[in-house]
């Protein structure tokens, strides 16, 4: 998984309206409505201050709490706005609504350096549904989108992932830092790498355990979930927490650790009590010897010293989940001493959000660790190796990162066939540097979109209609595709030009419709064998490109990928030579620079398509003007397609 995303310093924000997703979901005092902890607001300050300094016109958007039925005064952003205003020492305007007249009017009035906050974005139920109409309306207030809400980055909501469909999207400093620190630890850790996992349930941490198992040297398991592991080893756990349905899983994780030579450490002793209460009398016993009627509530002193020794020698530590019931002082010892050991160590230490972050704050060690993630669910999913939609949606650092787009045409059209293909593809391409796209038949789109969420596989349609709705029997609009969560659409494929009367004009209309609904068009062009033999190739391609981009703004053009597909090479097994493909792709880039400018041309992603296969992909993709491939036949064989996906660069 690559995390090379643009951040706010990679884009010119001066004088531009910039919508920033922040996480101001701060805890409020139930009685007074005052903010009890402003850490989340503080965490967003570097980005906000940077934007003020850079003279952007700043529009902040966040959620707060869980409003159920539209606007509710108790979920207003007002307290956050007041606090932010104090912290930055300048007025912050609060809009009366989110996408209503007041918000739009106030956004219009913004002067460079001004800060406007929209009302709670969850006053609209469309937010959590990532509704394209809502996201587009939100986006219409701004020219650039900055995501700095790591805490909601694991959600594909309109204000997290949705905005990025319509605006150039970059990360703020908070997300950048989260990704840098955690990404580095996972991808290239200093060793020994020790993970400490605790918390009540194995089921919450399965993904993390499995993902970290391939990376760490030592895995320490404490907290409530350790008892399921002891149960798996046939030990006595009394009435400690145990997920009986996870015992087999715990067994297989123990076996896996053994097989991979990972030092899996469980507590050797346990603090037990007869009741779950702050003042319950306690005893210390050997782990796995908890008497009937007693439950383990913390790790014991021997475990603490054993774990501390390992932590001392670590060079990288990731900690997620407390060692015991730290909310009760009598059972906080394990968590406190592990926190102390982590704080004392010289290792890069990362506390993965949620409970463990709360524990380390409460116990007073917060300023002595390298990084405390601001995301609970988000950091957990990150540690699981999942793709976070709010991060994935941001612009790649390299706009010409290789794209491997599979065009299934009229194949694998049943959900079962389609899922078989993508399920095989998922693990094979999880580490691909390329952007992986599959263009599936309409009948399988919904299932494939669902199956590919939280993965690095994007889903494209093979065509769209240019109208949103109307009497066009059999057609599918870009709007309908956007509503399904499709991210890309192939437009003007030669088969459509050849058999379905697709013209340069209809291609242009479809590109506009796709962009209007936040879909990324993959626009095809190409010549027939006759045209090539009569020397018309370059002039024909030039005119196809000019027509395709007619009346597209420079900002719209930046969202388009072009695919050069010589018709004589499609499905024929006759691949263009590297030189032939390069010559035409270079000419496409030249045309783009004439239509727009050098920068737009230099950033445009241009693919080659036509009999790309596992053997020829890397040669083609290495050409200076070829940034990937649109792959037909070979994309139906997951082995071949994964080789093609792995042939690219980030
Ligand atoms: P092919 O198809 O790779 O099977 O030649 C390419 C395409 O139609 O995009």
XYZ file of C-alpha atoms and ligand atoms in Angstrom:
659
model
C 0.000 0.000 0.000
C 1.403 3.362 -0.942
C 0.546 6.542 0.857
C 2.079 9.031 -1.488
C -0.632 11.658 -1.432
C -0.461 15.369 -2.079
C -0.676 17.629 0.921
C -1.685 21.214 1.346
C 1.808 22.470 0.505
C 1.639 20.775 -2.905
C -1.144 22.993 -4.202
C -1.557 26.729 -4.705
C -4.201 27.903 -2.253
C -3.580 31.647 -2.366
C -6.839 33.546 -2.720
C -8.718 30.314 -3.409
C -11.772 29.048 -1.577
C -10.601 25.952 0.274
C -13.021 23.608 2.004
C -11.325 21.798 4.877
C -12.797 18.701 6.503
C -11.756 18.875 10.133
C -12.655 16.633 13.027
C -14.202 18.989 15.557
C -16.287 16.207 17.060
C -15.327 17.384 20.532
C -16.814 16.150 23.809
C -19.301 18.609 25.318
C -20.413 18.965 28.917
C -23.966 17.611 28.976
C -25.203 20.361 31.298
C -23.365 23.481 30.179
C -22.706 22.497 26.569
C -19.096 23.582 26.974
C -16.194 21.793 25.359
C -14.525 19.498 27.885
C -11.511 18.658 25.733
C -10.393 20.716 22.741
C -7.595 18.429 21.589
C -9.232 17.777 18.251
C -9.514 21.475 17.523
C -5.891 21.957 18.556
C -4.862 19.140 16.247
C -6.264 20.972 13.221
C -4.561 24.281 13.990
C -1.383 23.758 11.951
C -3.431 23.330 8.765
C -5.807 26.193 9.551
C -2.941 28.526 10.430
C -1.083 27.570 7.280
C -4.130 28.348 5.154
C -4.675 31.695 6.889
C -1.074 32.613 6.303
C -1.313 31.523 2.685
C -4.304 33.840 2.307
C -6.796 31.149 1.387
C -10.513 31.675 1.933
C -11.205 28.946 4.431
C -14.429 26.972 4.773
C -14.359 24.432 7.601
C -16.717 21.496 7.746
C -17.090 18.882 10.487
C -19.574 16.672 12.228
C -20.325 16.786 15.925
C -22.135 14.038 17.789
C -24.828 11.995 16.147
C -27.771 14.191 15.199
C -30.575 11.937 13.987
C -33.198 14.120 12.404
C -31.814 17.276 10.869
C -30.569 20.377 12.671
C -30.543 20.289 16.466
C -29.220 23.168 18.562
C -27.350 20.857 20.903
C -25.246 19.577 18.022
C -24.424 23.033 16.652
C -20.802 23.789 15.770
C -21.119 27.025 17.780
C -18.949 25.959 20.763
C -16.228 24.717 18.395
C -16.343 27.957 16.434
C -15.948 30.007 19.616
C -13.045 27.885 20.785
C -11.308 27.988 17.421
C -11.698 31.745 17.278
C -9.962 32.039 20.679
C -7.175 29.723 19.604
C -6.369 31.462 16.335
C -7.077 34.945 17.659
C -9.384 36.000 14.873
C -13.116 35.876 14.250
C -14.576 32.686 12.793
C -17.980 32.989 11.149
C -20.545 30.250 11.653
C -22.968 29.602 8.820
C -26.557 28.938 9.777
C -26.664 25.867 7.553
C -24.438 23.440 5.637
C -25.253 23.824 1.936
C -28.088 26.301 2.274
C -28.320 29.927 1.208
C -26.588 31.261 4.277
C -23.561 28.999 3.876
C -23.270 29.758 0.177
C -23.687 33.472 0.707
C -21.091 33.585 3.483
C -18.687 31.509 1.408
C -19.061 34.036 -1.419
C -18.198 36.902 0.914
C -14.989 35.352 2.237
C -11.844 37.462 1.940
C -8.327 35.998 1.877
C -7.428 34.733 5.360
C -11.061 34.616 6.538
C -12.428 31.526 8.244
C -15.998 30.307 7.877
C -17.377 27.205 9.562
C -20.382 25.404 8.144
C -22.979 23.928 10.460
C -22.773 20.287 11.508
C -22.519 18.304 8.283
C -24.505 15.449 9.816
C -27.590 17.655 9.902
C -27.988 16.134 6.439
C -28.539 12.408 6.257
C -26.958 12.514 2.799
C -23.573 13.042 4.466
C -23.108 9.510 5.758
C -24.641 8.076 2.576
C -22.018 9.896 0.514
C -24.820 11.194 -1.650
C -23.360 12.674 -4.859
C -25.880 15.535 -5.082
C -25.045 16.608 -1.538
C -21.289 16.220 -2.021
C -21.438 18.213 -5.235
C -23.370 20.981 -3.548
C -20.840 21.102 -0.725
C -18.004 21.128 -3.250
C -19.597 23.943 -5.250
C -18.640 26.414 -2.523
C -14.914 25.808 -2.967
C -12.111 25.309 -5.467
C -9.861 23.036 -3.414
C -10.551 20.381 -0.818
C -8.257 19.667 2.123
C -8.952 16.654 4.309
C -7.509 16.950 7.785
C -10.002 14.789 9.679
C -8.084 11.601 10.347
C -10.746 10.512 12.837
C -13.287 10.074 10.028
C -10.897 9.041 7.265
C -12.127 5.457 7.516
C -15.603 6.540 6.465
C -16.669 7.099 2.880
C -18.887 10.065 3.614
C -19.731 13.050 1.415
C -17.442 15.409 3.356
C -14.577 12.903 3.557
C -14.370 10.945 0.304
C -17.225 12.549 -1.643
C -15.718 16.034 -1.940
C -12.616 14.594 -3.574
C -14.692 13.536 -6.564
C -15.366 17.141 -7.458
C -12.345 19.103 -6.276
C -8.587 18.715 -6.322
C -8.082 17.065 -2.944
C -5.048 17.070 -0.663
C -4.310 16.171 2.923
C -3.786 18.597 5.776
C -0.842 18.363 8.148
C -2.646 16.202 10.685
C -3.508 13.447 8.229
C -0.073 13.798 6.699
C 1.545 13.217 10.072
C -0.672 10.257 10.894
C 0.168 8.641 7.575
C 3.860 9.420 7.799
C 4.362 8.068 11.296
C 2.107 5.041 11.088
C 2.914 4.326 7.459
C 6.636 4.357 8.189
C 6.175 2.016 11.149
C 4.211 -0.451 9.085
C 6.170 -0.281 5.870
C 9.694 0.185 7.043
C 9.955 -0.265 10.804
C 13.138 0.055 12.786
C 13.667 -3.279 14.500
C 12.940 -4.879 16.852
C 9.314 -3.992 16.153
C 7.018 -4.738 19.091
C 3.232 -4.547 18.916
C 1.237 -4.465 22.125
C -2.396 -5.328 21.673
C -5.010 -5.305 24.363
C -8.624 -4.419 24.902
C -11.634 -6.525 25.593
C -12.254 -8.383 22.385
C -10.239 -10.477 19.970
C -12.941 -9.821 17.406
C -12.128 -6.087 17.406
C -8.474 -6.775 16.744
C -8.393 -9.763 14.397
C -7.529 -7.595 11.413
C -4.787 -5.799 13.320
C -3.277 -9.012 14.671
C -3.287 -10.595 11.241
C -1.782 -7.586 9.528
C 0.875 -6.972 12.181
C 1.771 -10.637 12.380
C 3.574 -10.262 9.058
C 5.554 -7.284 10.248
C 6.488 -7.459 13.928
C 9.217 -9.289 15.804
C 7.260 -9.540 19.039
C 3.526 -9.479 19.586
C 2.357 -8.849 23.134
C -1.250 -9.695 23.835
C -2.831 -8.518 27.067
C -6.162 -7.220 28.271
C -9.503 -8.977 28.071
C -8.733 -10.608 24.777
C -5.849 -12.618 26.200
C -8.322 -14.955 27.934
C -9.678 -16.178 24.622
C -6.093 -17.154 23.755
C -5.723 -18.990 27.081
C -9.011 -20.764 26.427
C -7.614 -21.755 23.028
C -4.638 -23.303 24.836
C -7.025 -25.284 27.045
C -6.209 -23.250 30.169
C -8.511 -22.314 33.026
C -9.870 -18.818 32.728
C -12.690 -18.907 35.304
C -15.357 -16.460 34.262
C -12.964 -14.073 32.516
C -14.038 -12.496 29.261
C -13.972 -15.076 26.501
C -15.293 -15.085 22.982
C -16.070 -18.744 22.525
C -16.668 -18.290 18.819
C -13.144 -16.903 18.442
C -11.291 -19.743 20.176
C -10.460 -21.496 16.904
C -9.241 -18.261 15.469
C -7.025 -17.683 18.505
C -5.628 -21.175 17.997
C -4.793 -20.488 14.399
C -3.158 -17.175 15.312
C -0.964 -18.968 17.862
C 0.016 -21.504 15.212
C 0.690 -18.790 12.688
C 2.968 -16.959 15.138
C 4.892 -20.173 15.714
C 5.223 -20.870 12.032
C 6.422 -17.349 11.279
C 8.810 -17.367 14.201
C 7.132 -14.448 15.892
C 7.632 -14.035 19.580
C 4.026 -14.131 20.828
C 3.871 -13.092 24.474
C 0.856 -13.608 26.687
C 0.711 -12.505 30.342
C 2.243 -15.029 32.756
C 0.216 -13.811 35.706
C -3.151 -12.198 36.175
C -4.900 -9.972 38.701
C -8.256 -11.544 39.402
C -11.444 -10.642 41.284
C -14.831 -12.185 41.883
C -16.829 -9.219 40.706
C -16.370 -6.546 38.074
C -16.169 -3.574 40.430
C -13.707 -0.840 41.349
C -13.466 -2.041 44.933
C -13.541 -5.793 44.328
C -10.919 -7.606 46.456
C -8.242 -9.010 44.182
C -5.562 -11.722 44.041
C -2.725 -12.562 41.728
C -2.570 -15.981 40.093
C -0.649 -17.638 37.314
C -2.317 -17.033 33.955
C -4.343 -19.986 32.871
C -5.096 -20.900 36.466
C -8.021 -18.620 37.173
C -10.333 -20.405 39.625
C -14.032 -20.978 38.938
C -16.064 -17.879 39.729
C -13.098 -15.486 39.354
C -12.212 -13.234 36.438
C -8.992 -11.680 35.201
C -9.060 -7.881 35.267
C -5.416 -6.913 34.763
C -2.002 -8.364 33.998
C 0.158 -9.230 37.022
C 3.609 -7.973 38.151
C 5.604 -10.771 36.490
C 3.943 -10.037 33.173
C 4.688 -6.354 33.636
C 8.385 -6.975 34.137
C 8.564 -9.455 31.284
C 6.797 -7.111 28.881
C 8.851 -4.154 30.111
C 12.087 -5.967 29.236
C 10.918 -6.503 25.683
C 9.652 -2.930 25.358
C 13.022 -1.620 26.568
C 14.829 -3.197 23.634
C 12.267 -2.217 21.005
C 13.038 0.265 18.246
C 9.431 0.570 17.079
C 6.362 0.127 19.274
C 2.733 0.139 18.254
C 0.262 -0.050 21.088
C -3.455 -0.493 20.787
C -5.737 -1.465 23.659
C -5.312 -1.427 27.441
C -3.870 -4.316 29.475
C -6.697 -4.344 31.983
C -9.674 -2.461 33.340
C -7.678 0.744 33.699
C -10.788 2.778 34.527
C -10.677 1.074 37.974
C -7.575 2.165 39.900
C -7.136 -1.294 41.410
C -6.812 -2.784 37.923
C -4.942 0.042 36.212
C -1.460 -1.127 37.236
C -0.740 -3.184 34.122
C -1.808 -0.494 31.705
C 0.058 2.177 33.706
C 3.327 0.253 33.859
C 3.210 -0.664 30.195
C 2.485 2.979 29.409
C 5.464 3.959 31.548
C 7.690 1.451 29.791
C 6.585 2.750 26.402
C 7.153 6.349 27.551
C 10.619 5.469 28.910
C 11.757 3.679 25.796
C 13.772 5.343 23.053
C 11.730 3.604 20.400
C 9.434 5.252 17.895
C 6.251 4.773 19.890
C 2.813 4.947 18.367
C -0.396 4.832 20.331
C -3.247 3.785 18.107
C -6.147 5.985 19.175
C -9.283 5.103 21.078
C -8.941 3.498 24.526
C -5.169 3.300 24.566
C -4.915 7.004 23.726
C -7.361 7.771 26.548
C -5.352 5.561 28.912
C -2.039 7.174 28.123
C -3.541 10.641 28.592
C -5.189 9.668 31.851
C -2.003 8.138 33.190
C 0.010 11.219 32.279
C 2.458 9.820 29.718
C 1.013 11.507 26.645
C 3.904 13.879 26.033
C 6.497 11.127 26.185
C 5.455 9.038 23.226
C 6.231 9.733 19.590
C 2.694 9.789 18.310
C -0.825 9.380 19.638
C -3.210 8.833 16.779
C -6.229 11.131 16.729
C -8.299 8.407 15.135
C -9.804 5.495 17.038
C -11.533 3.494 14.323
C -9.391 5.094 11.638
C -6.074 4.136 13.206
C -7.321 0.637 13.893
C -8.308 0.223 10.251
C -5.008 1.705 9.182
C -3.158 -0.825 11.336
C -5.303 -3.530 9.774
C -3.864 -2.514 6.431
C -7.214 -1.330 5.112
C -7.402 1.469 2.609
C -9.015 4.508 4.266
C -11.531 6.060 1.857
C -10.859 9.603 3.088
C -7.170 9.187 2.313
C -7.504 7.076 -0.797
C -9.632 9.780 -2.429
C -6.847 12.385 -2.227
C -4.672 13.243 -5.201
C -1.626 11.091 -5.704
C 1.675 12.831 -5.182
C 2.539 11.725 -8.703
C -0.392 12.533 -10.997
C 1.087 10.051 -13.439
C 1.240 7.154 -11.060
C 0.747 4.093 -13.227
C -2.832 3.018 -13.789
C -3.728 -0.559 -14.598
C -7.331 -0.566 -15.769
C -8.964 -3.866 -16.622
C -11.779 -3.693 -19.153
C -13.894 -6.796 -18.739
C -16.230 -5.896 -21.607
C -19.221 -8.272 -21.720
C -17.559 -10.880 -19.475
C -17.886 -11.898 -15.834
C -21.264 -10.206 -15.739
C -22.840 -12.181 -12.942
C -22.007 -11.055 -9.433
C -20.630 -14.526 -8.686
C -18.200 -14.503 -11.623
C -17.208 -10.906 -10.976
C -16.602 -11.469 -7.287
C -14.503 -14.509 -8.013
C -12.243 -12.364 -10.142
C -11.904 -9.471 -7.687
C -11.476 -11.705 -4.658
C -8.532 -13.351 -6.385
C -7.190 -9.965 -7.364
C -7.424 -8.302 -3.940
C -4.552 -10.006 -2.134
C -2.478 -10.195 -5.305
C -2.562 -6.443 -5.919
C -2.802 -5.179 -2.326
C 0.764 -3.942 -2.502
C 0.693 -2.713 -6.088
C 2.138 0.743 -6.589
C -0.227 1.277 -9.522
C -3.756 2.525 -9.263
C -5.837 -0.545 -10.010
C -9.192 -0.161 -11.757
C -11.644 -2.750 -13.034
C -14.311 -1.795 -15.579
C -17.052 -4.350 -15.017
C -20.374 -4.957 -16.750
C -23.313 -3.024 -15.349
C -24.912 -6.159 -13.919
C -21.969 -6.718 -11.572
C -21.157 -3.105 -10.726
C -23.013 -2.943 -7.428
C -21.465 -6.139 -6.078
C -17.966 -5.223 -7.172
C -18.205 -1.703 -5.717
C -19.235 -3.231 -2.408
C -16.546 -5.910 -2.502
C -13.819 -3.389 -3.307
C -14.565 -0.854 -0.596
C -11.585 -0.453 1.782
C -9.315 -1.999 -0.839
C -7.056 -0.406 -3.415
C -9.222 -1.562 -6.324
C -11.361 1.110 -7.974
C -14.413 0.334 -10.011
C -15.291 1.740 -13.422
C -18.304 1.518 -15.686
C -17.692 0.836 -19.372
C -19.892 3.637 -20.655
C -22.406 6.244 -19.513
C -25.110 8.399 -21.037
C -24.669 12.158 -21.133
C -28.126 13.043 -19.798
C -28.996 12.640 -16.122
C -32.441 11.184 -16.771
C -35.126 10.978 -19.405
C -36.595 8.763 -22.083
C -33.438 6.922 -23.126
C -34.397 3.283 -22.919
C -31.536 1.062 -21.895
C -29.118 3.835 -21.008
C -27.295 4.396 -17.727
C -26.500 7.964 -16.704
C -23.316 9.230 -15.098
C -25.525 10.365 -12.226
C -26.799 6.829 -11.694
C -23.246 5.494 -11.690
C -22.120 8.134 -9.187
C -24.992 7.132 -6.925
C -23.692 3.562 -6.978
C -20.240 4.582 -5.798
C -18.518 3.908 -9.117
C -15.379 6.034 -9.407
C -14.312 5.814 -13.068
C -15.960 5.418 -16.441
C -14.497 4.322 -19.774
C -15.662 6.674 -22.523
C -15.397 6.347 -26.280
C -13.960 2.864 -26.409
C -13.339 1.966 -30.039
C -15.893 -0.824 -29.822
C -18.472 1.810 -28.934
C -17.266 4.082 -31.710
C -17.417 1.176 -34.135
C -20.660 -0.568 -33.187
C -22.714 1.988 -31.289
C -22.273 5.150 -33.319
C -20.154 6.844 -30.680
C -18.777 10.070 -32.161
C -16.190 12.609 -31.081
C -19.106 14.858 -30.100
C -20.887 12.258 -27.988
C -17.565 11.393 -26.350
C -17.148 15.038 -25.376
C -20.696 15.226 -23.985
C -20.158 12.065 -21.955
C -16.879 13.312 -20.515
C -18.667 16.439 -19.314
C -21.501 14.404 -17.801
C -19.014 12.130 -16.030
C -17.066 15.068 -14.584
C -20.284 16.749 -13.577
C -20.992 13.744 -11.378
C -17.517 13.309 -10.005
C -16.608 10.293 -12.146
C -13.086 10.057 -13.558
C -13.283 9.476 -17.310
C -10.862 7.145 -19.070
C -11.171 8.495 -22.589
C -10.189 6.292 -25.516
C -8.812 7.224 -28.897
C -7.162 5.190 -31.635
C -6.818 4.456 -35.327
C -7.723 1.532 -37.577
C -5.120 -0.466 -39.484
C -6.087 1.291 -42.737
C -5.642 4.670 -41.138
C -2.254 3.661 -39.778
C -1.107 2.297 -43.108
C -2.150 5.422 -44.922
C -0.169 7.542 -42.450
C -3.164 9.236 -40.844
C -2.528 8.091 -37.284
C -1.112 11.239 -35.767
C -3.545 13.655 -37.366
C -6.506 11.457 -36.500
C -5.479 11.107 -32.858
C -4.894 14.843 -32.688
C -8.410 15.574 -33.858
C -9.936 12.966 -31.532
C -8.181 14.564 -28.565
C -9.117 18.110 -29.568
C -12.755 17.057 -29.860
C -12.773 15.091 -26.613
C -11.455 18.041 -24.588
C -13.576 20.705 -26.242
C -14.754 23.260 -23.679
C -13.248 21.399 -20.742
C -11.605 23.708 -18.225
C -8.056 23.111 -17.122
C -9.383 21.902 -13.749
C -11.671 19.407 -15.481
C -8.934 18.224 -17.805
C -6.822 17.333 -14.781
C -9.368 14.649 -13.855
C -9.216 12.930 -17.253
C -7.119 9.893 -18.165
C -6.536 9.262 -21.863
C -6.136 5.785 -23.301
C -4.507 5.319 -26.694
C -6.046 2.204 -28.152
C -5.035 1.338 -31.688
C -8.064 -0.520 -33.004
C -5.901 -2.988 -34.921
C -4.319 -4.072 -31.629
C -7.483 -4.587 -29.604
C -8.351 -8.198 -29.003
C -6.131 -9.214 -31.919
C -3.039 -10.169 -29.993
C -1.174 -7.684 -32.214
C 0.339 -5.358 -29.717
C 1.789 -2.032 -30.788
C 5.548 -1.979 -30.327
C 6.858 0.069 -27.417
C 8.007 2.663 -29.961
C 4.679 2.837 -31.822
C 2.746 3.239 -28.576
C 5.210 5.799 -27.217
C 5.098 7.865 -30.400
C 1.337 8.304 -30.242
C 1.190 8.881 -26.474
C 3.847 11.591 -26.818
C 1.774 13.212 -29.514
C -1.317 13.108 -27.277
C 0.656 14.871 -24.578
C 1.766 17.474 -27.099
C -1.826 18.098 -28.128
C -2.812 18.536 -24.484
C -0.045 21.090 -24.013
C -1.344 23.022 -27.034
C -4.898 22.907 -25.698
C -3.925 23.831 -22.126
C -0.367 24.279 -20.955
C 2.867 22.401 -20.308
C 1.969 21.637 -16.711
C -1.390 20.114 -17.562
C 0.264 18.038 -20.264
C 3.090 16.937 -18.000
C 0.541 15.802 -15.383
C -1.853 14.045 -17.747
C -2.081 10.302 -17.372
C -1.971 8.526 -20.716
C -2.500 4.793 -21.022
C -1.866 2.372 -23.817
C -4.436 -0.313 -24.607
C -4.541 -3.190 -27.081
C -3.296 -6.679 -26.294
C -1.445 -5.620 -23.160
C -0.441 -8.775 -21.298
C 1.692 -9.982 -18.426
C 4.738 -10.250 -20.680
C 4.641 -6.909 -22.475
C 3.196 -4.605 -19.775
C 6.420 -3.585 -18.079
C 8.087 -2.644 -21.380
C 5.134 -0.546 -22.441
C 4.678 1.101 -19.033
C 8.355 2.038 -18.965
C 7.949 4.313 -21.997
C 8.326 7.966 -21.040
C 4.822 8.989 -22.111
C 2.927 5.818 -21.179
C 1.474 5.796 -17.693
C -0.227 2.436 -17.621
C -2.629 0.328 -19.608
C -6.233 -0.322 -20.451
C -6.302 -4.073 -20.518
C -9.020 -6.220 -22.040
C -8.463 -9.971 -22.412
C -5.634 -10.248 -19.895
C -7.703 -8.549 -17.189
C -10.002 -11.572 -17.091
C -7.211 -13.748 -15.751
C -6.398 -12.547 -12.263
C -2.888 -14.027 -12.370
C -2.026 -12.133 -15.520
C -3.745 -8.951 -14.476
C -1.987 -8.869 -11.132
C 1.370 -9.142 -12.905
C 0.300 -6.166 -15.022
C -0.764 -4.228 -11.911
C 2.586 -4.894 -10.289
C 4.456 -3.597 -13.342
C 3.761 0.039 -12.464
C 5.252 2.668 -10.207
C 3.797 5.039 -7.606
P -7.343 -6.191 -25.240
O -8.471 -5.016 -25.102
O -6.356 -5.923 -24.124
O -8.089 -7.460 -25.059
O -6.734 -6.029 -26.563
C -8.094 -3.728 -24.813
C -9.342 -2.859 -24.661
O -10.352 -3.125 -25.295
O -9.301 -1.914 -23.892
